[in-house]
Amino acid sequence: MVITHHGRPAGTLRGDRAAQFLAEVGDDPQLVMARWTGNYRRGNERTARQHPRNRG
């Protein structure tokens, strides 16, 4: 499985890790992809989820 961002590869998952990723991605795909690709260090993922524009 290849995870892309704007058409460019951001990460590749194979085998058990790909299956684990698919099982976890149901809740919040953006957050899960950020964590799995290593792009989670920005610190604004949690605050952005609480913004009124991003709610429900």
Tab-separated table of C-alpha atoms in Angstrom:
chain	number	residue	atom	x	y	z
A	1	MET	CA	0.000	0.000	0.000
A	2	VAL	CA	1.361	3.407	-0.975
A	3	ILE	CA	0.216	6.507	0.908
A	4	THR	CA	0.404	9.615	-1.275
A	5	HIS	CA	0.203	13.337	-0.617
A	6	HIS	CA	-0.584	15.554	-3.601
A	7	GLY	CA	0.355	12.717	-5.947
A	8	ARG	CA	3.751	12.076	-4.370
A	9	PRO	CA	4.533	8.974	-2.286
A	10	ALA	CA	4.576	9.731	1.441
A	11	GLY	CA	4.970	6.174	2.702
A	12	THR	CA	4.748	2.513	1.768
A	13	LEU	CA	3.194	-0.199	3.926
A	14	ARG	CA	3.372	-3.922	3.246
A	15	GLY	CA	1.971	-7.097	4.768
A	16	ASP	CA	0.923	-6.988	8.404
A	17	ARG	CA	1.595	-3.263	8.754
A	18	ALA	CA	-0.742	-2.517	5.843
A	19	ALA	CA	-3.478	-4.639	7.420
A	20	GLN	CA	-2.975	-2.937	10.782
A	21	PHE	CA	-3.128	0.477	9.111
A	22	LEU	CA	-6.412	-0.371	7.354
A	23	ALA	CA	-7.924	-1.601	10.629
A	24	GLU	CA	-6.951	1.646	12.391
A	25	VAL	CA	-7.808	4.118	9.620
A	26	GLY	CA	-11.580	3.937	10.222
A	27	ASP	CA	-11.671	6.542	13.019
A	28	ASP	CA	-9.765	9.546	11.681
A	29	PRO	CA	-7.910	8.858	8.410
A	30	GLN	CA	-5.944	12.129	8.363
A	31	LEU	CA	-4.603	11.676	11.869
A	32	VAL	CA	-3.717	8.026	11.303
A	33	MET	CA	-1.905	8.787	8.032
A	34	ALA	CA	0.058	11.581	9.714
A	35	ARG	CA	1.205	9.266	12.480
A	36	TRP	CA	2.066	6.351	10.187
A	37	THR	CA	4.031	8.458	7.689
A	38	GLY	CA	6.028	10.219	10.414
A	39	ASN	CA	4.524	13.623	9.674
A	40	TYR	CA	2.901	13.912	13.096
A	41	ARG	CA	5.472	16.209	14.683
A	42	ARG	CA	3.813	19.470	13.650
A	43	GLY	CA	1.662	19.562	16.771
A	44	ASN	CA	-1.456	21.062	15.220
A	45	GLU	CA	-3.284	17.827	14.375
A	46	ARG	CA	-5.250	17.715	17.608
A	47	THR	CA	-6.101	21.401	17.684
A	48	ALA	CA	-7.183	21.349	14.042
A	49	ARG	CA	-9.605	18.516	14.759
A	50	GLN	CA	-11.328	20.702	17.386
A	51	HIS	CA	-11.750	23.684	15.036
A	52	PRO	CA	-15.433	24.427	14.240
A	53	ARG	CA	-14.789	24.124	10.494
A	54	ASN	CA	-13.563	20.531	10.938
A	55	ARG	CA	-16.320	19.294	13.204
A	56	GLY	CA	-18.946	16.833	12.015
